[in-house]
Short mmCIF file of C-alpha atoms and ligand atoms in Angstrom, two decimals:
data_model
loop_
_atom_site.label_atom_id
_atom_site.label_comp_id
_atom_site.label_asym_id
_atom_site.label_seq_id
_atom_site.Cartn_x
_atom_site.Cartn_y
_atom_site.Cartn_z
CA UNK A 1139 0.00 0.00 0.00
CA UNK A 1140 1.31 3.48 -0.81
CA UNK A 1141 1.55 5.92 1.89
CA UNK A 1142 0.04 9.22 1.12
CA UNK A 1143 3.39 10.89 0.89
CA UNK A 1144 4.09 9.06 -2.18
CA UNK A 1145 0.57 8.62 -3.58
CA UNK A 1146 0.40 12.68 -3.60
CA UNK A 1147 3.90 12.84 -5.22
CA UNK A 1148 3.00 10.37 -7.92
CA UNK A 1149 0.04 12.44 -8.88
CA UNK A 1150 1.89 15.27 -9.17
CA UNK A 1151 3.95 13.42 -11.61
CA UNK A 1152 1.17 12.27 -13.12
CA UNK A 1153 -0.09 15.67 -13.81
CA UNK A 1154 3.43 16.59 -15.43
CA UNK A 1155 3.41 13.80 -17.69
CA UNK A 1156 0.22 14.90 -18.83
CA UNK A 1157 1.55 18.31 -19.64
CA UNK A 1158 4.20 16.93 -21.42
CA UNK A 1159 2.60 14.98 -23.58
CA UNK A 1160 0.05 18.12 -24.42
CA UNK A 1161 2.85 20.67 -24.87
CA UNK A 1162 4.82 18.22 -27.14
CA UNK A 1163 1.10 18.25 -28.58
CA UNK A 1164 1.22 22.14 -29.39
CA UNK A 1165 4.67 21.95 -30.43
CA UNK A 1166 3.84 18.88 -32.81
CA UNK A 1167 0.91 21.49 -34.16
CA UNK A 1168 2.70 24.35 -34.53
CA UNK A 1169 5.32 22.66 -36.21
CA UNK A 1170 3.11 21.24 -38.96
CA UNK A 1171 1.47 24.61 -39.82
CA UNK A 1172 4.74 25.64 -40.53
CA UNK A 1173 5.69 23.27 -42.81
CA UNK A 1174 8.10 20.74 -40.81
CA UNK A 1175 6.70 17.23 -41.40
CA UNK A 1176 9.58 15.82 -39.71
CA UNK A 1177 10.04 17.85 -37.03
CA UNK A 1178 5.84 17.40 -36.29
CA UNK A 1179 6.40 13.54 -36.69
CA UNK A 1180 9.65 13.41 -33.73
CA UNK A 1181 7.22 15.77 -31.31
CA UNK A 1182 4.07 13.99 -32.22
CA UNK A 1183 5.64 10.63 -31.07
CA UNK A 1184 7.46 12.14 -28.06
CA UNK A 1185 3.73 13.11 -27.17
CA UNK A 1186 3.04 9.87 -27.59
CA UNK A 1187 5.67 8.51 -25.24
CA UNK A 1188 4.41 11.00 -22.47
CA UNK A 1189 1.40 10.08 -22.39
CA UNK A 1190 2.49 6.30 -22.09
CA UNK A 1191 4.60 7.62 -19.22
CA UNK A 1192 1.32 9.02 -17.62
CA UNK A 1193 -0.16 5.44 -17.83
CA UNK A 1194 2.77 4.14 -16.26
CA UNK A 1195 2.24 5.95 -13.30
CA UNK A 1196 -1.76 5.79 -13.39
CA UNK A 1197 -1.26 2.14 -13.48
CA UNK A 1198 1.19 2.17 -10.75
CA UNK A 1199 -0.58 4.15 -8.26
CA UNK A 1200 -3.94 1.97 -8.83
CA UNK A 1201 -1.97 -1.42 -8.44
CA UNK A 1202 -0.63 -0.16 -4.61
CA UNK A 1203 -3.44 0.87 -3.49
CA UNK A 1204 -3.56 4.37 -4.27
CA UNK A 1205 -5.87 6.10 -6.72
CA UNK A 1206 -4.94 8.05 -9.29
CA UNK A 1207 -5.80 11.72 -9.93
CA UNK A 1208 -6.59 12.27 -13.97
CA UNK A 1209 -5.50 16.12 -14.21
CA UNK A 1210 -7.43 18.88 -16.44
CA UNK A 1211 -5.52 19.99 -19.67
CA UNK A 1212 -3.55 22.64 -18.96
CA UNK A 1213 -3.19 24.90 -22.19
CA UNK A 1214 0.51 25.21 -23.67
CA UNK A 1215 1.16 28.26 -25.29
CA UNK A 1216 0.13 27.69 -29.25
CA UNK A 1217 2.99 29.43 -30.71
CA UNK A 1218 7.00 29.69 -30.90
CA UNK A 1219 9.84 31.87 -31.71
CA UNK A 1220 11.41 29.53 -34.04
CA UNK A 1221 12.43 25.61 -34.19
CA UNK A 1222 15.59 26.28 -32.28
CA UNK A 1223 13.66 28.09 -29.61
CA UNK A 1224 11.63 25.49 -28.92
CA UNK A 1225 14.31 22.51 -28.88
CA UNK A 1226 15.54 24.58 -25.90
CA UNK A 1227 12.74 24.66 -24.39
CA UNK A 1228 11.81 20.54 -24.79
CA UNK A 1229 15.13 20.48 -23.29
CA UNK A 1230 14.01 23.14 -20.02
CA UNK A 1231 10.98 21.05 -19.87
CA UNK A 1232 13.27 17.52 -19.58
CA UNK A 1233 15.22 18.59 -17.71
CA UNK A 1234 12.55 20.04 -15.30
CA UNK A 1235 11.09 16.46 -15.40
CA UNK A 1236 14.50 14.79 -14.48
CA UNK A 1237 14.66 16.66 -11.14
CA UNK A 1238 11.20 16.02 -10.58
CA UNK A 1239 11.44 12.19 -10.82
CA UNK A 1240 14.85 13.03 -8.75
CA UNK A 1241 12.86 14.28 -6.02
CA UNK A 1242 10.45 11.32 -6.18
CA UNK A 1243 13.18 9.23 -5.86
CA UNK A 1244 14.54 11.22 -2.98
CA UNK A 1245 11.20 10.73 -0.88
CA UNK A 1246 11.12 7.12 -1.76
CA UNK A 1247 14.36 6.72 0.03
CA UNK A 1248 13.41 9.10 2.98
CA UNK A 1249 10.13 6.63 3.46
CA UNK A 1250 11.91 3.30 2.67
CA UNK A 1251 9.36 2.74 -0.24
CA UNK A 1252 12.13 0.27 -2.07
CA UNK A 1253 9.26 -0.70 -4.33
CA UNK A 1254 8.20 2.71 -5.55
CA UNK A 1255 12.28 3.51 -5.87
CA UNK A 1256 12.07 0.52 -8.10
CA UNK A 1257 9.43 1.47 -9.99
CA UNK A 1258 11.23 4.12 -10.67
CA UNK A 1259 14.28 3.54 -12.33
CA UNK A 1260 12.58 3.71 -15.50
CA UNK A 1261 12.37 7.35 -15.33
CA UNK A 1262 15.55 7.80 -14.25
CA UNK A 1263 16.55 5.89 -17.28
CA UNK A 1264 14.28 6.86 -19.97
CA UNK A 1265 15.22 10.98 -18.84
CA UNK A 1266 18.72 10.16 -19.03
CA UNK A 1267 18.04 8.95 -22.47
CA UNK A 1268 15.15 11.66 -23.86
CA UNK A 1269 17.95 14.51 -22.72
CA UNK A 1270 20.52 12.99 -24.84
CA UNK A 1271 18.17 13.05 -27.35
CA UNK A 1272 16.87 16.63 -27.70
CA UNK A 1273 20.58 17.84 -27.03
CA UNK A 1274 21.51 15.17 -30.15
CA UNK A 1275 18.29 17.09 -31.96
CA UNK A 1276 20.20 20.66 -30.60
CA UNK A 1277 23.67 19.73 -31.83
CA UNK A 1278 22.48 18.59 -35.66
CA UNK A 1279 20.34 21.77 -35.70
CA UNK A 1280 23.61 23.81 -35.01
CA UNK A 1281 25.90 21.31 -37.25
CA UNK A 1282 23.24 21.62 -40.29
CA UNK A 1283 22.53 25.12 -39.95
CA UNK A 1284 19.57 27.40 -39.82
CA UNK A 1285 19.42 27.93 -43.51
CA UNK A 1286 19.03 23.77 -44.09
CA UNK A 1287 15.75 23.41 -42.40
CA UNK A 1288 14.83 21.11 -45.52
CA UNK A 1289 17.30 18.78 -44.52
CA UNK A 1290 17.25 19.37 -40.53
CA UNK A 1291 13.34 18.26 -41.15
CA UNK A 1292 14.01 15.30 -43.20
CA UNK A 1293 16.72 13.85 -41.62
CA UNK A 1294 15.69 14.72 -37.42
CA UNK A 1295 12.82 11.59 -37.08
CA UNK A 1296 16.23 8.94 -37.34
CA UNK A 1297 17.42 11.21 -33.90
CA UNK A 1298 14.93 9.57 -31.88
CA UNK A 1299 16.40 7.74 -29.08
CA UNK A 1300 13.84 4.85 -28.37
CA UNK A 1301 10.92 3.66 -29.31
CA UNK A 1302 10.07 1.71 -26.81
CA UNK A 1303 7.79 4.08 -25.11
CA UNK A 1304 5.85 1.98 -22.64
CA UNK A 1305 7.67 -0.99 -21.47
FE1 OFO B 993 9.87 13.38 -21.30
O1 OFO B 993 9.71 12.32 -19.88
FE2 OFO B 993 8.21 11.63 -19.35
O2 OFO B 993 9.05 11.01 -17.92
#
């Protein structure tokens, strides 16, 4: 059985995998009206994989015991500077999710809850892994160059690190 420590944590994190998956949403969007196929495809998928992440942690809560909190859509903002502006921010936004699974882990330690800590090391894995991959996305941007966006777009869906989004 969770405690309620951990249940409330886990529904925070539930909530910010929920966000993540819509803002990769907006950015998927916004990237299609603009004309990058590619770039839609890579943040439609990582949506995708967020929202499996969510799941993970619905499912988890339910099978201890807890119950899981479904959170309201919170609206990301519809619109960006440009393509390398938002990389940076995907990247902000990981790495805001990193410390919050750190912190998870953190309290799972403080409460002796060695099956949540379990639990998580999927997280811890799969951020270490979806950082590398936006600053792999960050670093061909900057090798191709802002006046190859043609190419950036065609060649960024073979940057994805995993797809193996659920399991
Ligand atoms: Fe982008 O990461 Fe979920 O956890």
């Amino acid at each position: 059985m969770l405690n309620k420590k951990i249940e409330t944590i886990c529904n925070r994190q539930i909530d910010r995998e929920g966000y993540s998956s819509n803002l990769y949403l907006a950015m998927a969007s916004w990237a299609e009206t603009k004309g990058f196929p590619g770039i839609a495809e890579w943040l439609y998928r990582q949506s995708d994989e967020e929202r499996m992440h969510m799941l993970k942690f619905i499912k988890y809560v339910n099978e201890r015991g807890g119950k899981a909190i479904i959170p309201a859509m919170k609206k990301p903002q519809p619109d960006y500077p440009g393509i390398e502006e938002m990389f940076k921010e995907v990247l902000k936004h990981e790495e805001f999710i990193t410390s919050s699974i750190n912190e998870i882990v953190e309290l799972t330690l403080a409460e002796k809850d060695y099956s949540t800590y379990s639990f998580l090391q999927w997280f811890v894995n799969e951020q270490i892994e979806e950082e590398s991959s936006v600053r792999a996305v960050l670093d061909k941007l900057h090798l191709v160059g802002k006046n190859n966006m043609y190419i950036f777009d065609r060649d960024i869906v073979s940057l994805r690190a995993s797809e193996s989004p659920g399991e």
